[in-house]
Amino acid sequence: METSTDSNTNTNRFVYITATIAALNGLLFGFDTGVISGALLYIKRTFELSPAMQEVVVSATLVGAILGAAVGGRLADRLGRRRLMITGAGVFFVGSLLMGLAPNVPWLVAGRFVVGVAIGVASMAGPLYISEIAPPKIRGSLVSLNQLAVTTGILLAYLVNYAFAGPGGWRWMLGAGVVPAMVLGVGMLFMPESPRWLIERGRNEDARSVLSRTRTDEQIERELRDIRRTEEVEEDGLSTLLQSWVRPALVVGVGLAVLQQITGINTVIYYAPTIFESTGFEASASILATVGVGLVNVTMTIVAVLLIDRVGRRPLLLVGLTGMTLALTGLAAAFVLPGLSGLVGWVAVGSLMLYVGFFAIGMGPVFWLLISEIYPLQVRGSAMGVVTVANWASNLAVSFTFLSLVGAVGQSGTFGLYAGLSVLALLFVYTKVPETKGRSLEAIEADLRDGSSGAYSDATAETVEDAN
Ligand code: BGC
């Protein structure tokens, strides 16, 4: 006979396996944004690319991601979360093949763009799906597995770059994306659709059978009742997104999306070796230090996964942003203080590691988690799409301006600017961002609807008794 501990273990196992497969979306996202820095060194020799063409090759993916997030949001609500992810994995597979086999530059740029579309979809679909299948008590950790996969993907990309370094190696670097794409696509065929999307489509029995794999009977009835109640009061999808009661959540999502990027994270993720070289390190030492940055990113994300459901979202954001501000200030100082000339390389390495570490326990995972939690069911996909577009567009703006900004105001001025923007982010989080720890998605939605109560004004909002 199955004891309740056995069934609890099975329940947890099922939900962890599902979340891990879905988190491969994050791995693809991280891998393909990280791999280009190394691949570019060889691509530019194969095709004799001008600096302008190199920029096109790099940014084609970011432009694709903006488009992918824009259509992905609507498709998540129409097609369902699962079908969207399977399609996304297919697009990823095709894009990776196009890049790996590219006979000329237009093919390569087309491949980068196609992969970008898939990344845009993956970046929002992973957190959305995991959030909707997760029991509230462990939702933070489960959704953050996606960000853990993003950082692992970036680290993997740095290592693959190292392994395939050499003429022609770029084809393997870029083509390697087919492997996780296949695992995601095939894996998702065996995973269930999101119970919340099923209810939204009136498929109550299907939803019940999905929930029965992760909840007790009593929890299922309560959860189904809550989800249906949320669903009944809804009006037509898109018009809901524009209504005034949803606005606070849109402000929070778009605000965090922009702030996550304009505090400079991707100048480090994309340009770390360049920054290190400018402080006097040799090329090989710079690459090694970059792998170090990748490791810190993964390690501190693990810390966030372990803490996020215990200490909550706001404390992690506040501590993370305070640390980022201090580290950026240290970095800015390292480039101007007299007497540091011999040490500047080491101060820069230390500050960059601290900066990435503090990003990884706060803004990295918590942004993606919160945007999967704070929107009403009927427009959750579309709203996440809008927010994700804002994130990728800001990413493009920052990556594109970084080198010219350094040219205009120096490294010190640039990192000083990011430090100032981190202070702005700190104020934004302190005044606007709700605590969602331990609450059901339906309770969060009810607070938003009420306008003044619950998570939006009370950071110590009550927790639901859960469903684990
Ligand atoms: C951000 C990415 C960034 C990554 C770094 C993600 O949360 O959205 O832009 O490259 O974290 O770990």
Short mmCIF file of C-alpha atoms and ligand atoms in Angstrom, two decimals:
data_model
loop_
_atom_site.label_atom_id
_atom_site.label_comp_id
_atom_site.label_asym_id
_atom_site.label_seq_id
_atom_site.Cartn_x
_atom_site.Cartn_y
_atom_site.Cartn_z
CA MET A 1 0.00 0.00 0.00
CA GLU A 2 1.25 3.49 -0.84
CA THR A 3 1.88 5.64 2.25
CA SER A 4 1.39 9.40 2.22
CA THR A 5 5.16 9.91 2.36
CA ASP A 6 5.53 7.78 -0.76
CA SER A 7 2.90 9.76 -2.57
CA ASN A 8 4.48 13.02 -1.45
CA THR A 9 7.82 11.88 -2.81
CA ASN A 10 6.22 10.85 -6.11
CA THR A 11 4.40 14.15 -6.30
CA ASN A 12 7.59 16.11 -5.75
CA ARG A 13 9.49 13.95 -8.17
CA PHE A 14 6.91 14.54 -10.90
CA VAL A 15 6.86 18.28 -10.40
CA TYR A 16 10.66 18.53 -10.29
CA ILE A 17 11.07 16.45 -13.46
CA THR A 18 8.49 18.56 -15.30
CA ALA A 19 10.11 21.80 -14.15
CA THR A 20 13.58 20.54 -15.09
CA ILE A 21 12.52 19.64 -18.63
CA ALA A 22 10.79 23.00 -19.03
CA ALA A 23 13.89 24.73 -17.65
CA LEU A 24 15.76 23.54 -20.76
CA ASN A 25 14.17 26.66 -22.26
CA GLY A 26 16.55 28.58 -20.02
CA LEU A 27 19.52 26.46 -21.09
CA LEU A 28 18.85 27.29 -24.74
CA PHE A 29 18.42 30.96 -23.90
CA GLY A 30 21.70 31.08 -21.95
CA PHE A 31 23.70 28.93 -24.35
CA ASP A 32 22.90 30.89 -27.45
CA THR A 33 23.35 34.29 -25.90
CA GLY A 34 26.72 33.22 -24.44
CA VAL A 35 28.19 31.31 -27.39
CA ILE A 36 28.54 34.17 -29.86
CA SER A 37 31.34 36.01 -28.03
CA GLY A 38 33.74 33.12 -28.68
CA ALA A 39 32.34 32.08 -32.06
CA LEU A 40 32.64 35.60 -33.45
CA LEU A 41 36.44 35.52 -33.22
CA TYR A 42 36.52 32.79 -35.88
CA ILE A 43 33.44 33.75 -37.91
CA LYS A 44 34.98 37.10 -38.69
CA ARG A 45 38.02 35.37 -40.15
CA THR A 46 36.04 32.81 -42.19
CA PHE A 47 33.85 35.49 -43.81
CA GLU A 48 36.19 38.51 -43.42
CA LEU A 49 33.51 40.48 -41.62
CA SER A 50 33.74 44.24 -41.12
CA PRO A 51 32.98 45.56 -37.58
CA ALA A 52 29.55 46.67 -38.83
CA MET A 53 28.76 43.19 -40.15
CA GLN A 54 29.93 41.68 -36.85
CA GLU A 55 27.39 43.85 -35.10
CA VAL A 56 24.70 42.60 -37.47
CA VAL A 57 25.62 38.97 -36.72
CA VAL A 58 25.49 39.62 -32.97
CA SER A 59 22.35 41.72 -32.85
CA ALA A 60 20.27 39.62 -35.32
CA THR A 61 19.58 37.29 -32.39
CA LEU A 62 18.46 40.11 -30.09
CA VAL A 63 16.14 41.49 -32.80
CA GLY A 64 14.75 37.97 -33.31
CA ALA A 65 14.21 37.62 -29.55
CA ILE A 66 12.16 40.82 -29.44
CA LEU A 67 9.94 39.45 -32.21
CA GLY A 68 9.77 35.99 -30.59
CA ALA A 69 8.64 37.44 -27.26
CA ALA A 70 6.07 39.64 -29.02
CA VAL A 71 4.35 36.74 -30.82
CA GLY A 72 5.11 34.17 -28.10
CA GLY A 73 2.96 35.95 -25.54
CA ARG A 74 -0.18 35.81 -27.67
CA LEU A 75 0.57 32.27 -28.81
CA ALA A 76 1.00 31.08 -25.21
CA ASP A 77 -2.60 32.14 -24.54
CA ARG A 78 -3.94 30.75 -27.85
CA LEU A 79 -1.99 27.53 -28.50
CA GLY A 80 -1.26 26.65 -24.90
CA ARG A 81 2.04 26.67 -23.05
CA ARG A 82 3.11 23.15 -23.97
CA ARG A 83 2.53 23.37 -27.71
CA LEU A 84 4.31 26.72 -27.80
CA MET A 85 7.40 25.23 -26.14
CA ILE A 86 7.47 22.24 -28.51
CA THR A 87 7.19 24.59 -31.51
CA GLY A 88 9.88 26.85 -30.01
CA ALA A 89 12.25 23.87 -29.64
CA GLY A 90 11.65 23.01 -33.32
CA VAL A 91 12.46 26.58 -34.39
CA PHE A 92 15.58 26.45 -32.26
CA PHE A 93 16.67 23.21 -33.89
CA VAL A 94 16.23 24.65 -37.41
CA GLY A 95 18.05 27.89 -36.49
CA SER A 96 21.01 26.02 -34.99
CA LEU A 97 21.32 23.86 -38.13
CA LEU A 98 21.15 26.93 -40.36
CA MET A 99 23.99 28.54 -38.42
CA GLY A 100 26.18 25.45 -38.18
CA LEU A 101 25.91 24.77 -41.94
CA ALA A 102 25.83 28.40 -43.16
CA PRO A 103 27.63 28.65 -46.53
CA ASN A 104 27.63 32.47 -46.46
CA VAL A 105 26.87 35.52 -44.30
CA PRO A 106 23.15 35.95 -45.20
CA TRP A 107 22.50 32.32 -44.15
CA LEU A 108 24.36 32.87 -40.93
CA VAL A 109 22.42 36.05 -40.14
CA ALA A 110 19.15 34.27 -41.00
CA GLY A 111 20.12 31.44 -38.61
CA ARG A 112 20.98 33.91 -35.85
CA PHE A 113 17.63 35.62 -36.34
CA VAL A 114 15.64 32.34 -36.33
CA VAL A 115 17.40 31.21 -33.15
CA GLY A 116 16.66 34.63 -31.67
CA VAL A 117 12.93 34.15 -32.28
CA ALA A 118 13.13 30.82 -30.44
CA ILE A 119 15.06 32.43 -27.56
CA GLY A 120 12.43 35.16 -27.23
CA VAL A 121 9.73 32.49 -26.96
CA ALA A 122 11.78 30.30 -24.60
CA SER A 123 12.65 33.15 -22.25
CA MET A 124 9.00 33.71 -21.36
CA ALA A 125 7.45 30.29 -21.93
CA GLY A 126 9.71 28.45 -19.46
CA PRO A 127 8.92 30.60 -16.39
CA LEU A 128 5.24 30.88 -17.37
CA TYR A 129 4.71 27.13 -17.59
CA ILE A 130 6.68 26.22 -14.47
CA SER A 131 4.88 28.86 -12.43
CA GLU A 132 1.51 27.41 -13.45
CA ILE A 133 2.28 23.80 -12.58
CA ALA A 134 4.12 24.54 -9.32
CA PRO A 135 2.63 24.20 -5.84
CA PRO A 136 2.78 27.72 -4.26
CA LYS A 137 5.17 26.78 -1.48
CA ILE A 138 8.00 25.80 -3.81
CA ARG A 139 7.04 27.93 -6.84
CA GLY A 140 9.96 30.34 -6.34
CA SER A 141 12.61 27.62 -6.38
CA LEU A 142 11.01 25.77 -9.27
CA VAL A 143 10.68 28.82 -11.52
CA SER A 144 14.22 29.89 -10.60
CA LEU A 145 15.47 26.56 -11.96
CA ASN A 146 14.90 28.24 -15.31
CA GLN A 147 17.35 31.04 -14.43
CA LEU A 148 19.76 28.41 -13.08
CA ALA A 149 19.56 26.82 -16.52
CA VAL A 150 20.19 30.23 -18.17
CA THR A 151 23.40 30.67 -16.17
CA THR A 152 24.42 27.04 -16.78
CA GLY A 153 23.82 27.60 -20.49
CA ILE A 154 26.09 30.65 -20.45
CA LEU A 155 28.83 28.72 -18.62
CA LEU A 156 28.44 25.79 -21.02
CA ALA A 157 28.79 28.20 -23.94
CA TYR A 158 32.06 29.58 -22.51
CA LEU A 159 33.35 26.00 -22.15
CA VAL A 160 32.19 24.93 -25.62
CA ASN A 161 33.92 28.01 -27.03
CA TYR A 162 37.09 26.93 -25.30
CA ALA A 163 36.77 23.32 -26.48
CA PHE A 164 36.16 24.18 -30.13
CA ALA A 165 38.55 27.12 -30.31
CA GLY A 166 40.23 27.12 -33.72
CA PRO A 167 39.42 27.78 -37.38
CA GLY A 168 36.01 26.36 -38.35
CA GLY A 169 35.23 25.60 -34.71
CA TRP A 170 32.44 28.15 -34.77
CA ARG A 171 30.24 25.77 -36.76
CA TRP A 172 30.33 23.29 -33.88
CA MET A 173 29.87 26.04 -31.29
CA LEU A 174 26.71 27.34 -32.95
CA GLY A 175 25.47 23.96 -34.18
CA ALA A 176 25.72 22.41 -30.69
CA GLY A 177 22.38 24.08 -29.86
CA VAL A 178 20.55 21.25 -31.71
CA VAL A 179 21.18 18.87 -28.79
CA PRO A 180 19.31 20.71 -25.98
CA ALA A 181 16.64 21.75 -28.53
CA MET A 182 15.95 18.10 -29.27
CA VAL A 183 15.85 17.13 -25.60
CA LEU A 184 13.42 19.98 -24.86
CA GLY A 185 11.12 19.22 -27.82
CA VAL A 186 10.97 15.47 -27.20
CA GLY A 187 10.82 15.87 -23.41
CA MET A 188 7.86 18.25 -23.58
CA LEU A 189 5.90 15.74 -25.70
CA PHE A 190 5.64 13.66 -22.52
CA MET A 191 4.81 16.53 -20.16
CA PRO A 192 1.27 17.72 -19.37
CA GLU A 193 -0.31 21.03 -20.41
CA SER A 194 -0.57 23.75 -17.74
CA PRO A 195 -3.69 23.06 -15.61
CA ARG A 196 -4.46 26.78 -15.46
CA TRP A 197 -4.48 27.16 -19.24
CA LEU A 198 -6.70 24.05 -19.51
CA ILE A 199 -9.26 25.57 -17.17
CA GLU A 200 -9.13 28.81 -19.05
CA ARG A 201 -10.13 26.75 -22.13
CA GLY A 202 -12.94 25.00 -20.23
CA ARG A 203 -11.09 21.66 -20.09
CA ASN A 204 -11.74 21.06 -16.39
CA GLU A 205 -11.35 17.28 -16.40
CA ASP A 206 -7.97 17.46 -18.11
CA ALA A 207 -6.90 20.08 -15.57
CA ARG A 208 -8.04 17.87 -12.70
CA SER A 209 -6.02 14.96 -14.00
CA VAL A 210 -2.86 17.11 -14.28
CA LEU A 211 -3.32 18.51 -10.79
CA SER A 212 -3.93 15.05 -9.38
CA ARG A 213 -0.29 14.24 -10.10
CA THR A 214 0.96 16.96 -7.75
CA ARG A 215 -1.80 17.67 -5.22
CA THR A 216 -4.05 15.88 -2.71
CA ASP A 217 -7.80 15.62 -3.50
CA GLU A 218 -8.69 18.38 -1.10
CA GLN A 219 -6.04 20.69 -2.50
CA ILE A 220 -7.23 19.97 -6.04
CA GLU A 221 -10.83 20.95 -5.25
CA ARG A 222 -9.73 24.17 -3.56
CA GLU A 223 -7.35 25.08 -6.34
CA LEU A 224 -9.86 24.30 -9.10
CA ARG A 225 -12.46 26.44 -7.33
CA ASP A 226 -10.04 29.35 -7.03
CA ILE A 227 -8.88 29.16 -10.62
CA ARG A 228 -12.48 28.96 -11.91
CA ARG A 229 -13.52 31.92 -9.80
CA THR A 230 -10.66 33.96 -11.26
CA GLU A 231 -11.67 32.87 -14.70
CA GLU A 232 -15.38 33.71 -14.32
CA VAL A 233 -14.84 37.38 -13.56
CA GLU A 234 -12.60 37.90 -16.55
CA GLU A 235 -13.56 39.86 -19.61
CA ASP A 236 -12.09 39.56 -23.03
CA GLY A 237 -8.31 38.97 -23.02
CA LEU A 238 -6.52 41.96 -24.49
CA SER A 239 -8.90 44.59 -23.16
CA THR A 240 -8.13 43.26 -19.66
CA LEU A 241 -4.47 44.05 -20.22
CA LEU A 242 -5.34 47.70 -20.76
CA GLN A 243 -7.61 48.07 -17.75
CA SER A 244 -6.58 50.27 -14.89
CA TRP A 245 -6.52 47.54 -12.23
CA VAL A 246 -3.85 45.62 -14.18
CA ARG A 247 -1.66 48.71 -14.53
CA PRO A 248 0.33 48.35 -11.27
CA ALA A 249 1.42 44.89 -12.39
CA LEU A 250 2.41 46.18 -15.83
CA VAL A 251 4.42 49.00 -14.25
CA VAL A 252 6.22 46.51 -11.99
CA GLY A 253 6.93 44.08 -14.86
CA VAL A 254 8.08 46.60 -17.45
CA GLY A 255 10.01 48.58 -14.82
CA LEU A 256 11.91 45.50 -13.64
CA ALA A 257 12.47 44.35 -17.24
CA VAL A 258 14.16 47.62 -18.18
CA LEU A 259 16.07 47.95 -14.89
CA GLN A 260 17.36 44.35 -15.10
CA GLN A 261 19.14 45.34 -18.30
CA ILE A 262 20.12 49.00 -17.87
CA THR A 263 22.09 48.18 -14.73
CA GLY A 264 24.56 46.62 -17.17
CA ILE A 265 24.55 42.82 -16.67
CA ASN A 266 25.06 41.93 -20.32
CA THR A 267 28.01 44.26 -20.78
CA VAL A 268 29.73 41.78 -18.46
CA ILE A 269 28.16 38.60 -19.88
CA TYR A 270 28.96 39.60 -23.49
CA TYR A 271 32.15 41.64 -23.06
CA ALA A 272 33.93 40.25 -19.98
CA PRO A 273 37.08 39.19 -21.87
CA THR A 274 37.33 42.65 -23.47
CA ILE A 275 36.96 44.35 -20.07
CA PHE A 276 39.63 42.12 -18.54
CA GLU A 277 42.04 42.68 -21.44
CA SER A 278 41.65 46.43 -21.04
CA THR A 279 42.99 46.15 -17.50
CA GLY A 280 46.19 44.54 -18.77
CA PHE A 281 45.44 40.79 -18.59
CA GLU A 282 46.66 38.49 -21.38
CA ALA A 283 44.00 36.99 -23.69
CA SER A 284 44.16 33.52 -22.11
CA ALA A 285 43.97 34.89 -18.56
CA SER A 286 40.97 36.98 -19.64
CA ILE A 287 39.16 33.92 -20.93
CA LEU A 288 39.90 32.05 -17.73
CA ALA A 289 38.61 34.96 -15.63
CA THR A 290 35.48 34.95 -17.80
CA VAL A 291 34.87 31.27 -16.97
CA GLY A 292 35.24 32.36 -13.32
CA VAL A 293 32.48 34.94 -13.85
CA GLY A 294 30.27 32.20 -15.33
CA LEU A 295 30.91 29.97 -12.31
CA VAL A 296 30.03 32.73 -9.84
CA ASN A 297 26.82 33.34 -11.80
CA VAL A 298 25.77 29.67 -11.53
CA THR A 299 26.79 29.29 -7.88
CA MET A 300 24.95 32.37 -6.65
CA THR A 301 21.86 31.39 -8.64
CA ILE A 302 21.87 28.09 -6.72
CA VAL A 303 21.92 30.14 -3.50
CA ALA A 304 18.91 32.09 -4.77
CA VAL A 305 17.02 28.88 -5.65
CA LEU A 306 17.54 27.67 -2.09
CA LEU A 307 16.54 30.96 -0.45
CA ILE A 308 13.77 32.37 -2.58
CA ASP A 309 10.80 30.59 -0.98
CA ARG A 310 12.18 31.09 2.52
CA VAL A 311 13.25 34.73 2.63
CA GLY A 312 10.96 35.94 -0.17
CA ARG A 313 11.42 37.91 -3.37
CA ARG A 314 11.79 41.46 -2.03
CA PRO A 315 14.69 40.81 0.39
CA LEU A 316 16.67 39.08 -2.35
CA LEU A 317 16.08 41.98 -4.74
CA LEU A 318 17.02 44.59 -2.14
CA VAL A 319 20.20 42.82 -1.00
CA GLY A 320 21.16 41.99 -4.58
CA LEU A 321 20.76 45.57 -5.82
CA THR A 322 22.64 47.03 -2.84
CA GLY A 323 25.55 44.68 -3.55
CA MET A 324 25.46 45.48 -7.29
CA THR A 325 25.61 49.22 -6.52
CA LEU A 326 28.65 48.80 -4.26
CA ALA A 327 30.46 46.51 -6.70
CA LEU A 328 29.83 48.87 -9.64
CA THR A 329 31.08 51.81 -7.58
CA GLY A 330 34.24 49.81 -6.77
CA LEU A 331 34.67 49.01 -10.46
CA ALA A 332 34.25 52.66 -11.48
CA ALA A 333 36.79 53.69 -8.81
CA ALA A 334 39.30 51.05 -9.93
CA PHE A 335 39.68 52.76 -13.28
CA VAL A 336 40.32 56.26 -11.93
CA LEU A 337 42.09 55.99 -8.59
CA PRO A 338 45.77 56.87 -8.80
CA GLY A 339 48.04 54.31 -7.19
CA LEU A 340 45.85 51.42 -8.25
CA SER A 341 47.54 51.00 -11.60
CA GLY A 342 49.29 47.77 -10.66
CA LEU A 343 46.21 46.47 -8.96
CA VAL A 344 43.50 47.62 -11.33
CA GLY A 345 43.21 44.22 -13.01
CA TRP A 346 42.61 42.45 -9.73
CA VAL A 347 40.22 45.08 -8.35
CA ALA A 348 38.29 44.85 -11.63
CA VAL A 349 38.11 41.04 -11.50
CA GLY A 350 36.99 41.12 -7.86
CA SER A 351 34.36 43.81 -8.44
CA LEU A 352 32.99 42.11 -11.55
CA MET A 353 32.63 38.80 -9.72
CA LEU A 354 30.87 40.51 -6.82
CA TYR A 355 28.62 42.38 -9.25
CA VAL A 356 27.61 39.21 -11.10
CA GLY A 357 27.15 37.34 -7.82
CA PHE A 358 24.76 39.97 -6.48
CA PHE A 359 22.86 40.06 -9.80
CA ALA A 360 22.53 36.28 -9.57
CA ILE A 361 20.87 36.26 -6.15
CA GLY A 362 18.46 39.11 -6.98
CA MET A 363 17.60 40.71 -10.31
CA GLY A 364 18.53 37.61 -12.37
CA PRO A 365 16.09 35.03 -11.02
CA VAL A 366 13.57 37.26 -9.25
CA PHE A 367 12.62 39.31 -12.31
CA TRP A 368 11.64 36.21 -14.34
CA LEU A 369 9.88 34.71 -11.33
CA LEU A 370 7.79 37.79 -10.50
CA ILE A 371 6.58 38.31 -14.06
CA SER A 372 5.30 34.73 -14.07
CA GLU A 373 3.33 35.41 -10.88
CA ILE A 374 1.76 38.87 -10.99
CA TYR A 375 -0.54 38.80 -14.05
CA PRO A 376 -4.18 37.71 -14.26
CA LEU A 377 -4.70 34.26 -15.76
CA GLN A 378 -6.49 35.33 -18.92
CA VAL A 379 -3.72 37.65 -20.06
CA ARG A 380 -0.75 36.05 -18.35
CA GLY A 381 0.91 34.97 -21.61
CA SER A 382 0.29 38.27 -23.41
CA ALA A 383 1.41 40.35 -20.42
CA MET A 384 4.60 38.32 -20.07
CA GLY A 385 5.14 38.82 -23.79
CA VAL A 386 4.95 42.62 -23.44
CA VAL A 387 7.34 42.60 -20.49
CA THR A 388 9.77 40.22 -22.20
CA VAL A 389 9.84 42.46 -25.29
CA ALA A 390 10.81 45.37 -22.99
CA ASN A 391 13.60 43.21 -21.52
CA TRP A 392 15.09 42.21 -24.89
CA ALA A 393 14.74 45.72 -26.33
CA SER A 394 16.63 47.16 -23.33
CA ASN A 395 19.23 44.42 -23.70
CA LEU A 396 19.74 45.44 -27.33
CA ALA A 397 20.00 49.13 -26.42
CA VAL A 398 22.61 48.51 -23.70
CA SER A 399 24.74 46.02 -25.66
CA PHE A 400 24.72 48.29 -28.67
CA THR A 401 25.77 51.42 -26.80
CA PHE A 402 28.32 49.89 -24.39
CA LEU A 403 31.46 50.19 -26.50
CA SER A 404 30.64 53.72 -27.69
CA LEU A 405 29.74 54.75 -24.15
CA VAL A 406 33.15 53.54 -22.96
CA GLY A 407 34.68 55.51 -25.84
CA ALA A 408 32.80 58.66 -24.82
CA VAL A 409 32.95 58.67 -21.00
CA GLY A 410 35.49 55.94 -20.21
CA GLN A 411 35.07 52.68 -18.27
CA SER A 412 34.78 54.61 -15.06
CA GLY A 413 31.97 56.86 -16.30
CA THR A 414 30.12 53.91 -17.82
CA PHE A 415 30.17 51.74 -14.70
CA GLY A 416 29.44 54.82 -12.58
CA LEU A 417 26.31 55.33 -14.69
CA TYR A 418 25.22 51.72 -14.13
CA ALA A 419 25.83 52.22 -10.38
CA GLY A 420 23.49 55.24 -10.42
CA LEU A 421 20.85 53.23 -12.29
CA SER A 422 21.17 50.45 -9.68
CA VAL A 423 20.25 52.98 -6.98
CA LEU A 424 17.19 53.89 -9.06
CA ALA A 425 16.32 50.18 -9.29
CA LEU A 426 16.64 49.87 -5.52
CA LEU A 427 14.15 52.69 -4.99
CA PHE A 428 11.79 51.19 -7.56
CA VAL A 429 11.83 47.78 -5.88
CA TYR A 430 11.41 49.28 -2.43
CA THR A 431 8.35 51.34 -3.39
CA LYS A 432 6.60 49.26 -6.06
CA VAL A 433 7.39 45.56 -6.03
CA PRO A 434 5.01 43.19 -4.18
CA GLU A 435 5.95 40.13 -2.13
CA THR A 436 4.49 36.96 -3.62
CA LYS A 437 6.18 34.33 -1.46
CA GLY A 438 3.97 31.35 -0.61
CA ARG A 439 0.78 32.85 -2.10
CA SER A 440 -1.33 31.15 -4.75
CA LEU A 441 -1.44 32.79 -8.19
CA GLU A 442 -5.18 33.31 -7.62
CA ALA A 443 -4.62 35.13 -4.31
CA ILE A 444 -2.07 37.39 -6.00
CA GLU A 445 -4.61 38.14 -8.73
CA ALA A 446 -7.33 38.90 -6.18
CA ASP A 447 -5.03 41.46 -4.52
CA LEU A 448 -4.34 43.13 -7.80
CA ARG A 449 -8.08 43.32 -8.47
CA ASP A 450 -8.73 44.84 -5.05
CA GLY A 451 -6.24 47.53 -5.85
CA SER A 452 -5.04 48.40 -2.43
CA SER A 453 -4.73 45.28 -0.37
CA GLY A 454 -2.56 42.21 -0.03
CA ALA A 455 0.71 41.72 -1.79
CA TYR A 456 0.69 45.13 -3.41
CA SER A 457 0.78 47.02 -0.15
CA ASP A 458 1.79 44.48 2.44
CA ALA A 459 5.17 42.89 1.97
CA THR A 460 4.47 40.41 4.76
CA ALA A 461 1.28 39.13 3.15
CA GLU A 462 -0.11 35.95 4.65
CA THR A 463 0.99 32.70 3.12
CA VAL A 464 -1.33 30.03 1.88
CA GLU A 465 -1.19 26.68 3.47
CA ASP A 466 0.10 24.52 0.76
CA ALA A 467 0.09 21.86 -1.56
CA ASN A 468 3.57 20.52 -1.53
C1 BGC B 1 18.92 38.08 -18.05
C2 BGC B 1 19.88 37.96 -19.19
C3 BGC B 1 21.28 37.73 -18.67
C4 BGC B 1 21.30 36.56 -17.70
C5 BGC B 1 22.64 36.46 -17.04
C6 BGC B 1 18.99 36.84 -17.20
O1 BGC B 1 18.11 36.93 -16.13
O2 BGC B 1 17.60 38.26 -18.54
O3 BGC B 1 19.82 39.12 -19.99
O4 BGC B 1 22.17 37.49 -19.73
O5 BGC B 1 20.31 36.69 -16.71
O6 BGC B 1 22.70 35.42 -16.11
#
